[in-house]
CSV table of C-alpha atoms in Angstrom, one decimal:
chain,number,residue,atom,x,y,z
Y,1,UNK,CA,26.5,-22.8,15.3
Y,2,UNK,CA,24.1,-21.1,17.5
Y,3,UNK,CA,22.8,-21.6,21.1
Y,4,UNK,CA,19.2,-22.5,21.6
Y,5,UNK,CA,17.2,-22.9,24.8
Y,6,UNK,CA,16.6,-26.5,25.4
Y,7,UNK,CA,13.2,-26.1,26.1
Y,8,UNK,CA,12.3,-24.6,23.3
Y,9,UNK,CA,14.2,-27.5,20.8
Y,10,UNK,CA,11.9,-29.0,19.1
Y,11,UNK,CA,10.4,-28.8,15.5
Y,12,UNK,CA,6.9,-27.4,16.1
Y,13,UNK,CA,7.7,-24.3,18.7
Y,14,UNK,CA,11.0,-23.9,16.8
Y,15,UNK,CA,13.3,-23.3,13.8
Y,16,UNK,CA,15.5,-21.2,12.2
Y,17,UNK,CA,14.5,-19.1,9.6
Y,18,UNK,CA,15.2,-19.3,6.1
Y,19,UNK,CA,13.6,-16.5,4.9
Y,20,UNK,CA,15.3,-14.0,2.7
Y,21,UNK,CA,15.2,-10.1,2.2
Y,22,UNK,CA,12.9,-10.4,-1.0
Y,23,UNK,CA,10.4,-12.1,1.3
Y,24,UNK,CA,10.2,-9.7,3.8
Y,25,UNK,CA,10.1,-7.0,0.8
Y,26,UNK,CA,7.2,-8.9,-0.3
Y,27,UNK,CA,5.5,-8.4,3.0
Y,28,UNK,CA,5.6,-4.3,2.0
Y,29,UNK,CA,3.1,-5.2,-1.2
Y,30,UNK,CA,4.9,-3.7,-3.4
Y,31,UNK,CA,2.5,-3.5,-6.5
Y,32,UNK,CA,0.3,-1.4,-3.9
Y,33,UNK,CA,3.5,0.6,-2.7
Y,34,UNK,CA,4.0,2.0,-6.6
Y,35,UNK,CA,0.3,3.1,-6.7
Y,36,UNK,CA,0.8,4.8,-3.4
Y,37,UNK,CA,4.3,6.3,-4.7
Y,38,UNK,CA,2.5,7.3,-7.6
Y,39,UNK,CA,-0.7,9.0,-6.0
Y,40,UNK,CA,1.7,10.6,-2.9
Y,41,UNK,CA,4.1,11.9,-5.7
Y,42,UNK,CA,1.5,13.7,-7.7
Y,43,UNK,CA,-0.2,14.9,-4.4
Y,44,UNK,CA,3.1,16.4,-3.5
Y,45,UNK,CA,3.9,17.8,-7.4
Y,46,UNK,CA,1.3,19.8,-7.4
Y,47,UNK,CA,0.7,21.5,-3.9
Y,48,UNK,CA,1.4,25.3,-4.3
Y,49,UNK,CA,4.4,24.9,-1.6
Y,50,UNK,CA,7.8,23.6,-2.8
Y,51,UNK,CA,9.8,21.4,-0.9
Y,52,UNK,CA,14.0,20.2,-1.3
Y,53,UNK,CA,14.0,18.0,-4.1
Y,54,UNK,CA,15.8,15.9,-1.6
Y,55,UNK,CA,13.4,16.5,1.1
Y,56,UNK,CA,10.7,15.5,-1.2
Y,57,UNK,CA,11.8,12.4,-2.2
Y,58,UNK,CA,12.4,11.0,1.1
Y,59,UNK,CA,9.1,12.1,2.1
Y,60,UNK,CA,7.7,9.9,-0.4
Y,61,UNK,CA,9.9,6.9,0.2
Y,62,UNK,CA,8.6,7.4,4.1
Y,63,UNK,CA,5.0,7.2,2.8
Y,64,UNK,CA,5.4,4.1,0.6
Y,65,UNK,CA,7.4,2.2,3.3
Y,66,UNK,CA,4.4,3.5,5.7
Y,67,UNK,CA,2.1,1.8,3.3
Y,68,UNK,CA,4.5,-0.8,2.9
Y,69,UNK,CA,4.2,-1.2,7.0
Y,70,UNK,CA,0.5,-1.8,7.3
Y,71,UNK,CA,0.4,-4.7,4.3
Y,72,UNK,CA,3.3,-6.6,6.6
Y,73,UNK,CA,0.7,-6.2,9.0
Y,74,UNK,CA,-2.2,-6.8,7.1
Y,75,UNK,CA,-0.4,-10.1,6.2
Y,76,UNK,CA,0.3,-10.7,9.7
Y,77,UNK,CA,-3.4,-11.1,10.8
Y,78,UNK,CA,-4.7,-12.0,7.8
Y,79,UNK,CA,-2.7,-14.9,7.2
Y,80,UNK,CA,-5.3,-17.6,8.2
Y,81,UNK,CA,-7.5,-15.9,5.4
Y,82,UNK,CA,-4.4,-16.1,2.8
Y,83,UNK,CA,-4.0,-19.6,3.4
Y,84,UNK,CA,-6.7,-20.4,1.9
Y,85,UNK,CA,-7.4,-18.0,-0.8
Y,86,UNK,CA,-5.4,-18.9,-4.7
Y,87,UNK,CA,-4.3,-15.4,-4.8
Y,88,UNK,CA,-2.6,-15.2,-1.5
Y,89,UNK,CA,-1.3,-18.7,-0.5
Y,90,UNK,CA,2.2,-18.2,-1.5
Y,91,UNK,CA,2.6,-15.3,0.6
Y,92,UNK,CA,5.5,-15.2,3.0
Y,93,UNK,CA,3.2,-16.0,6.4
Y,94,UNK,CA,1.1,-18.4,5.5
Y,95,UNK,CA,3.5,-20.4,2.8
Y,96,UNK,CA,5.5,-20.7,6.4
Y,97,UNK,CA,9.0,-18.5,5.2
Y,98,UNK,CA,8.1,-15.8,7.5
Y,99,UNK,CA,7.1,-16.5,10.9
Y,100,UNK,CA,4.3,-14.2,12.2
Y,101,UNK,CA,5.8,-12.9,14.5
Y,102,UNK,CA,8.5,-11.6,12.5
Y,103,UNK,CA,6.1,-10.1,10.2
Y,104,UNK,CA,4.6,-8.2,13.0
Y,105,UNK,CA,8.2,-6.9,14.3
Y,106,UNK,CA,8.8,-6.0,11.1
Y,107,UNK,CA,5.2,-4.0,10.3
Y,108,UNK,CA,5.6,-1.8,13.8
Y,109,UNK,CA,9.3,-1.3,13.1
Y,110,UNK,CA,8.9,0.2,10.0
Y,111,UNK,CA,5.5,2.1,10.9
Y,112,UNK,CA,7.3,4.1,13.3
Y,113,UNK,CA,10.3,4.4,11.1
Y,114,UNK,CA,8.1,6.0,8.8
Y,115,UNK,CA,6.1,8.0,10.9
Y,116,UNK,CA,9.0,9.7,12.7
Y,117,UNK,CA,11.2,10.2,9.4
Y,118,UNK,CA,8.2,11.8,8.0
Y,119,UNK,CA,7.4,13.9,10.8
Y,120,UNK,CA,11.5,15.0,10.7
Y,121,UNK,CA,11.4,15.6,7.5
Y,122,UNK,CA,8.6,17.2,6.3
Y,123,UNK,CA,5.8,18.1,8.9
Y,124,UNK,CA,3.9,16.8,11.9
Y,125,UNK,CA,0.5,16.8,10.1
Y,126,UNK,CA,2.0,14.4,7.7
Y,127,UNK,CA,3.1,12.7,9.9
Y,128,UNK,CA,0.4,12.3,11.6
Y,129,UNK,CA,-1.9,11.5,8.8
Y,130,UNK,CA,0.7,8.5,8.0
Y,131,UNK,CA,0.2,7.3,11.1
Y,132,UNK,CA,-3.8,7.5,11.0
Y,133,UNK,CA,-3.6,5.8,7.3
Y,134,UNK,CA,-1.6,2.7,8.9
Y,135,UNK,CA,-3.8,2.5,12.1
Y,136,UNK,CA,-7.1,2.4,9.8
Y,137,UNK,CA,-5.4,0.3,7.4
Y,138,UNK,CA,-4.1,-2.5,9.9
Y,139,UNK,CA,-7.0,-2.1,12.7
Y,140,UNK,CA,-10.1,-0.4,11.0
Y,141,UNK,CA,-9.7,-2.4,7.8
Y,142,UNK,CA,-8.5,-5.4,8.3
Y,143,UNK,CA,-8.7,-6.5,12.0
Y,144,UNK,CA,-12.2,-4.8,12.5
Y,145,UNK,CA,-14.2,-4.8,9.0
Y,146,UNK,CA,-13.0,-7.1,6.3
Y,147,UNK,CA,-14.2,-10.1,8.5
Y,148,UNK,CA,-17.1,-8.3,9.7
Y,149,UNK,CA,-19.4,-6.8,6.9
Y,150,UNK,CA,-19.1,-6.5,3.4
Y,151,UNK,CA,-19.0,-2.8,3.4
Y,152,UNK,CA,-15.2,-3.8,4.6
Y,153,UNK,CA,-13.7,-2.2,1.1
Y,154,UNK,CA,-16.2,0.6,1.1
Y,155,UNK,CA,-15.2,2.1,4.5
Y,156,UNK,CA,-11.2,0.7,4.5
Y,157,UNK,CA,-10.5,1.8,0.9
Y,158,UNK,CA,-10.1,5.6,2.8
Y,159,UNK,CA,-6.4,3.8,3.9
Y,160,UNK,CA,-5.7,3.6,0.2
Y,161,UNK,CA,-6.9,7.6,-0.9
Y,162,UNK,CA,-4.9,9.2,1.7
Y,163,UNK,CA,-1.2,8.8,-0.2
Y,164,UNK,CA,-2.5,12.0,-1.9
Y,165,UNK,CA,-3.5,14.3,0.5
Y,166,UNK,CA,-0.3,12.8,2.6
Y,167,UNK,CA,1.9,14.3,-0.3
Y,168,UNK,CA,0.3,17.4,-0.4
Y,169,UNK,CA,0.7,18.3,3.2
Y,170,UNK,CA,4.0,17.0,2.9
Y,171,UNK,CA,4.5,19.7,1.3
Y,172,UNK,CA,1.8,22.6,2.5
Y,173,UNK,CA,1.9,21.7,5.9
Y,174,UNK,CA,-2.0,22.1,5.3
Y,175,UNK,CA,-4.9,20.2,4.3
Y,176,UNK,CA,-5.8,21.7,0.8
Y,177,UNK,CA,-9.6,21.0,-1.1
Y,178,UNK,CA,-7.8,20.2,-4.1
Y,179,UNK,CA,-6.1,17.4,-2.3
Y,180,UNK,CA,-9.6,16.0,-0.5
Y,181,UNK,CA,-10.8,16.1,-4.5
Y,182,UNK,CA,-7.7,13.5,-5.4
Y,183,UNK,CA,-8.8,11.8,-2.4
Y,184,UNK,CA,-12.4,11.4,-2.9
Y,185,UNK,CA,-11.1,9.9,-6.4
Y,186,UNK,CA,-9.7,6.9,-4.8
Y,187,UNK,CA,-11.9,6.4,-2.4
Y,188,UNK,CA,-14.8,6.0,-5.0
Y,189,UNK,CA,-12.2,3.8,-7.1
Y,190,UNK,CA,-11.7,1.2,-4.4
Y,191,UNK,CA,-15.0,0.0,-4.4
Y,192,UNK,CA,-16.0,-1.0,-8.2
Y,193,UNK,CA,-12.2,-1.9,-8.4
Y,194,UNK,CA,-12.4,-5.0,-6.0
Y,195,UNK,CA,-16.0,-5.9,-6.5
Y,196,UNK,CA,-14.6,-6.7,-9.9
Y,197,UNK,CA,-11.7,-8.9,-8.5
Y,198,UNK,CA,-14.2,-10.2,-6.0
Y,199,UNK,CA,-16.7,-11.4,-9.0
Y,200,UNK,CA,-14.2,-13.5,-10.6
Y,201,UNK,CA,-12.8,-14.7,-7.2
Y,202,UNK,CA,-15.8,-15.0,-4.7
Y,203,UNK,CA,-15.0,-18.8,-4.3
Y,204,UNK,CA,-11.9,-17.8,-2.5
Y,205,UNK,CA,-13.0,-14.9,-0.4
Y,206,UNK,CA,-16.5,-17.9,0.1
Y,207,UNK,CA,-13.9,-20.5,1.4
Y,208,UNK,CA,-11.9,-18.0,3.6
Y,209,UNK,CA,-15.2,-16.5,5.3
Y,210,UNK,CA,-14.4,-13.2,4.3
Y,211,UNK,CA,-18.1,-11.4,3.6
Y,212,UNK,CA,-17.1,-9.8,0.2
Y,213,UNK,CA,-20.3,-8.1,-1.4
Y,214,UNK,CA,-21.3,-11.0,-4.0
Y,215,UNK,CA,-21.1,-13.7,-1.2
Y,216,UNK,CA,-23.1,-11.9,1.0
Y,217,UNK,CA,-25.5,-9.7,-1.3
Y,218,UNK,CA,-25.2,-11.9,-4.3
Y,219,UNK,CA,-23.6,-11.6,-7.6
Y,220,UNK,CA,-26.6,-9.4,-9.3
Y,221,UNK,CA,-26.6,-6.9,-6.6
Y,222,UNK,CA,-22.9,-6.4,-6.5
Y,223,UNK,CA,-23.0,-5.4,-10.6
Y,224,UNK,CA,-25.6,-2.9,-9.7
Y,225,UNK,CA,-23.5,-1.4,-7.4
Y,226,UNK,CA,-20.4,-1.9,-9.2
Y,227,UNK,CA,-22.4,0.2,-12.1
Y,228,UNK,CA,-23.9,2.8,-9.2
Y,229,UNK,CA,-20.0,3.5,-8.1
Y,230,UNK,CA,-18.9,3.7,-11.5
Y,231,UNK,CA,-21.2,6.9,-12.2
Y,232,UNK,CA,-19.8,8.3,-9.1
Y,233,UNK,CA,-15.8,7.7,-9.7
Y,234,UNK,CA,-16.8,9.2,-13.3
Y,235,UNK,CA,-18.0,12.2,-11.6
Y,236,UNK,CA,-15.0,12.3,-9.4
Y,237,UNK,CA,-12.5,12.4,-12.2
Y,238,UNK,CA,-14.0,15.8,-13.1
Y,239,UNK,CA,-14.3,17.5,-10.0
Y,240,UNK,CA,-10.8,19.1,-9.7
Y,241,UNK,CA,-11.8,21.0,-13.2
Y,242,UNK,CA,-15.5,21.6,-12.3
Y,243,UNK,CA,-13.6,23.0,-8.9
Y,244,UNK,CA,-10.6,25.3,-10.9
Y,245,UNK,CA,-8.1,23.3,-10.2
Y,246,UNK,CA,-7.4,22.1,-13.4
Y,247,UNK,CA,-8.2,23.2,-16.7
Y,248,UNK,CA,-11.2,21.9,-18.8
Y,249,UNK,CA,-8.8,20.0,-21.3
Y,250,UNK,CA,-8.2,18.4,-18.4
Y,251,UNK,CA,-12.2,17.9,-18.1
Y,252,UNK,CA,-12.5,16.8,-21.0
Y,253,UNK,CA,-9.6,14.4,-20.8
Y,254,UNK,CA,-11.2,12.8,-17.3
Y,255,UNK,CA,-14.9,12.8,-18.8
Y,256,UNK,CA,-13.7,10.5,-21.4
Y,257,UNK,CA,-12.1,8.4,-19.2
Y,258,UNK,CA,-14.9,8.3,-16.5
Y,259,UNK,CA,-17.3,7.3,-19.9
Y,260,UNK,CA,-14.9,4.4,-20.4
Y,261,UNK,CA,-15.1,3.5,-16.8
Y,262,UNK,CA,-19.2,3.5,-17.1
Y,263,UNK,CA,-19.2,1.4,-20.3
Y,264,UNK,CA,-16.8,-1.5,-18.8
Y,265,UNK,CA,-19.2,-1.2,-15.6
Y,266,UNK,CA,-22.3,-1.5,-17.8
Y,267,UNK,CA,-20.7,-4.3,-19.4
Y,268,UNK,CA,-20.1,-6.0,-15.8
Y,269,UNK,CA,-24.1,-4.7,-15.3
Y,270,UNK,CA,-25.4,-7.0,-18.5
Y,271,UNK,CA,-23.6,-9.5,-18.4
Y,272,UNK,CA,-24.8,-13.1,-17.9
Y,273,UNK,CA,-24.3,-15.2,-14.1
Y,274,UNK,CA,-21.1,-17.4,-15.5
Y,275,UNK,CA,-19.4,-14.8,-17.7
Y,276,UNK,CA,-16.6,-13.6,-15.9
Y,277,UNK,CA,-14.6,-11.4,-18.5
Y,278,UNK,CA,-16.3,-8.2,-18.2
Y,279,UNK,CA,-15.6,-8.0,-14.4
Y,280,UNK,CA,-11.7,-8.9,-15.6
Y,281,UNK,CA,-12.3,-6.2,-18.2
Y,282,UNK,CA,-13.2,-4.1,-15.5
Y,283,UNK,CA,-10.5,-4.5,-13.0
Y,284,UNK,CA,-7.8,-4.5,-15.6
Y,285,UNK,CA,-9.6,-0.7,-17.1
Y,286,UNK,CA,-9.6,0.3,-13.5
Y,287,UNK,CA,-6.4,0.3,-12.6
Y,288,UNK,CA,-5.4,1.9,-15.9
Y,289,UNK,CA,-8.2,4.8,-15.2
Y,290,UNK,CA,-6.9,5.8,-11.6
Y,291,UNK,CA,-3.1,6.0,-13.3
Y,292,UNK,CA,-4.1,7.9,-16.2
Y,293,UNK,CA,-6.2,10.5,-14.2
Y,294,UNK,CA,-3.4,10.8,-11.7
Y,295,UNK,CA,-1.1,11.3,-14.6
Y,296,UNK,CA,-3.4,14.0,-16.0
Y,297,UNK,CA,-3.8,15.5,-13.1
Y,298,UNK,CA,0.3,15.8,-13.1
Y,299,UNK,CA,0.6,17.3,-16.7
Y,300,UNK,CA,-2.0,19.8,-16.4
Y,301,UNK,CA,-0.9,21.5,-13.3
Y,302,UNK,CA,2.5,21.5,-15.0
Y,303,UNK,CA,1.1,23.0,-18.1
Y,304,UNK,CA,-0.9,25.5,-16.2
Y,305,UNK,CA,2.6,26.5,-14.5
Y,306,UNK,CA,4.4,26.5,-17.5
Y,307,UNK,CA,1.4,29.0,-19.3
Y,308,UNK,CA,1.8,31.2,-16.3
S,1,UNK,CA,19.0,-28.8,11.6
S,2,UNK,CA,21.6,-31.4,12.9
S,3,UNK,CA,21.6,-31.2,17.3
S,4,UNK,CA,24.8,-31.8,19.3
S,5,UNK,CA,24.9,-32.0,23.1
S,6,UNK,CA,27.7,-30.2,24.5
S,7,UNK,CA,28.3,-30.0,28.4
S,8,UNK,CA,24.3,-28.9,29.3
S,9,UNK,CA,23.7,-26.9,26.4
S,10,UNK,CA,22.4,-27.9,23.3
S,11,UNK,CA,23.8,-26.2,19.5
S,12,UNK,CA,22.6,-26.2,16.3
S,13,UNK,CA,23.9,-26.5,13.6
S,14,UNK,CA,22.6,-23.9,10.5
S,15,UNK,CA,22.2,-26.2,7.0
S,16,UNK,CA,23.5,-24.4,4.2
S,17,UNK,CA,20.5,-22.7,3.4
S,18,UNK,CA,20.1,-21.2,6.7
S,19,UNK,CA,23.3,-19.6,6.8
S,20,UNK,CA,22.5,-18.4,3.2
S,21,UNK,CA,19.3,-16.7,4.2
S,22,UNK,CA,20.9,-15.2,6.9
S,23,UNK,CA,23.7,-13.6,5.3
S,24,UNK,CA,21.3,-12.4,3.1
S,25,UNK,CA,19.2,-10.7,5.4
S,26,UNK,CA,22.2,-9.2,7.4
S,27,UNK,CA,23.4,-7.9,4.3
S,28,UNK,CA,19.7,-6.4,3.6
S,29,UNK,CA,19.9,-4.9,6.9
S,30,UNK,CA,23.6,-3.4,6.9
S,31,UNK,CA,22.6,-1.6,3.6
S,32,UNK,CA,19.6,-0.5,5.1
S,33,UNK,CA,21.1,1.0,8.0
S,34,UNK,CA,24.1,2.4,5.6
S,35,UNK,CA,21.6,4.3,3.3
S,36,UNK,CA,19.3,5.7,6.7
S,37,UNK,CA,22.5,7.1,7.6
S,38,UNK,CA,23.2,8.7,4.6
S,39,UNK,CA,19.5,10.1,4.7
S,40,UNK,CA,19.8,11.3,8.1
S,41,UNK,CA,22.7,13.0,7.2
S,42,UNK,CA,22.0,14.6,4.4
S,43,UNK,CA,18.4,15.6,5.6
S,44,UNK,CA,20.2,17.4,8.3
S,45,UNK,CA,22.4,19.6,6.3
S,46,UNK,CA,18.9,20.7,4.4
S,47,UNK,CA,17.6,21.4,7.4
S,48,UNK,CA,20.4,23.2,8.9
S,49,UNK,CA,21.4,25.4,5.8
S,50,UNK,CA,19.1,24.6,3.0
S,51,UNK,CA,21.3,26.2,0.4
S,52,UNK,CA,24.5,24.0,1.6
S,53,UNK,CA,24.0,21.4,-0.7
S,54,UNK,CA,22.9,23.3,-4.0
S,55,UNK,CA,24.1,27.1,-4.9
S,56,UNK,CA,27.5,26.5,-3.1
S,57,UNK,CA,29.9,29.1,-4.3
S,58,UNK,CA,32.8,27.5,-5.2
């Protein structure tokens, strides 16, 4: 039984909640944390600095749950735009099993958990940089530019390449090239990756009002520039070699790759108004190419080490 | 949610799924706070000593 302020007894202003822990979990995103895990590990592996195992690992787990942080608040503003949208409906905020407000508490909580335990553990720069990534995630991205211009991804998809460059000054305590190369990998990524997802769902980004590049420059101009970033994120892929950082197998490896990524994109490029499977060709090849290149990026620094 | 007025305050009673959800989430949250613990304390020992944990002489 508990005690509730008269006042506020009534069903609309209030009601207890029924939400559970794998709801507020969900407010963390975590098929986004994993990529971040993933890019922040690899970042972190191979910085020429080595840090406790132990050390290491919770200096990940406080950049994923810093990640995790800005998507509870990305879903706390964004849950009139969720509503509405097939993809994100069912979300805790706007299916009504997390309260807003709640959401919010739980986003700042756990952004300066994050922060702080990252700053203890490893450095301040890191931690610093974690707490730049969740302030341009939650208030650059998506309180100032997804609803205002359709560059939004462009410009806010920097939130999503930091992980990397986190890990490595995690370790480093600097800000090494080689980590502004893995980086700049991302960052060219995000763009082509959610134009495709945009193509095959601009009615739901139309009805939520959210200026997404096809409803705003059309369809045809968004595969242009879906092709136009594709050249670039090919390019990307092959900088740490074309830089020293990684050997030319590894080159080799990524060139491949970033000529898959072209094809798929020139696929998107030909194709006809109402034919939707390239883009979902596209966006299922893209998140496959940012793993893969992350992975090689993994093995061939360990190879390197391992050849002396 | 059942209402029952006692002296000038008014109670409510949880439904079963209520009190479900919130044992669930104070569980979540103990084990949470259990494992920061263990994190906290454990970093601390790295960062005191970081050999104590690994090349102890036994």
């Amino acid at each position: 039984m508990a005690y509730v302020d008269k006042s506020a007894v009534d069903d609309a202003a209030f009601r207890l909640s029924e939400a559970t822990a794998a709801d507020f979990v969900e407010l963390l995103k975590p098929r986004v944390m994993s990529l971040v895990v993933f890019t922040a590990f690899v970042g972190l592996a191979i910085a020429p600095a080595s840090l406790n195992p132990f050390l290491a690992l919770v200096s990940i787990a406080a950049i994923a749950i810093g990640a995790g942080a800005s998507g509870a608040l990305n879903m706390w503003y964004d849950a009139d735009i969720d509503a509405v949208m097939s993809r994100t409906a069912s979300r805790p905020v706007p299916s009504g099993r997390v309260t807003p407000g709640a959401a919010l508490a739980f986003g700042l909580v756990l952004s300066a958990l994050s922060v702080m335990t990252l700053g203890l553990v490893a450095n301040w720069l890191a931690a610093a940089m974690l707490a730049f990534t969740i302030f341009f995630y939650a208030v650059i991205y998506t309180i100032w530019l997804k609803r205002s211009t359709p560059q939004n991804i462009v410009i806010g998809g920097a939130a999503g390449a930091f992980p990397p460059m986190i890990g490595w000054t995690a370790a480093t305590g600097t800000i090494g090239m080689e980590s502004v190369l893995l980086f700049l990998v991302v960052f060219l990524w995000t763009p082509p990756h959610f134009w495709a997802l945009a193509l095959f769902k601009s009615g739901d980004y139309e009805r939520a009002g959210v200026p997404m590049m096809p409803n705003v420059a059309g369809e045809a101009s968004t595969r242009r520039q879906i092709f136009a970033y594709s050249l670039l994120v090919a390019a990307s892929g092959v900088l740490p070699a074309a830089f020293g950082y990684s050997s030319w197998a590894y080159g080799l490896a990524a060139a491949l790759l970033g000529a898959g990524f072209v094809r798929y994109a020139w696929d998107v490029l030909v194709a006809g108004a109402t034919d939707l499977k390239p883009a979902k060709a596209l966006f299922g090849y893209s998140l496959l190419y940012l793993f893969a290149i992350f992975a090689l990026v993994l093995v061939d620094h360990i190879a390197m080490r391992m050849l002396g | 949610m059942i209402m029952a007025k006692q002296s000038d305050r008014e109670f409510v009673t949880m439904t079963e799924q209520q009190k479900r959800a919130r044992r669930n989430r104070s569980v979540a949250l103990g084990l949470g706070l259990a494992a920061l613990v263990i994190v906290f304390y454990v970093v601390t020992i790295l960062k005191v000593d970081p050999s104590a944990l690994f090349n102890r002489q036994m």
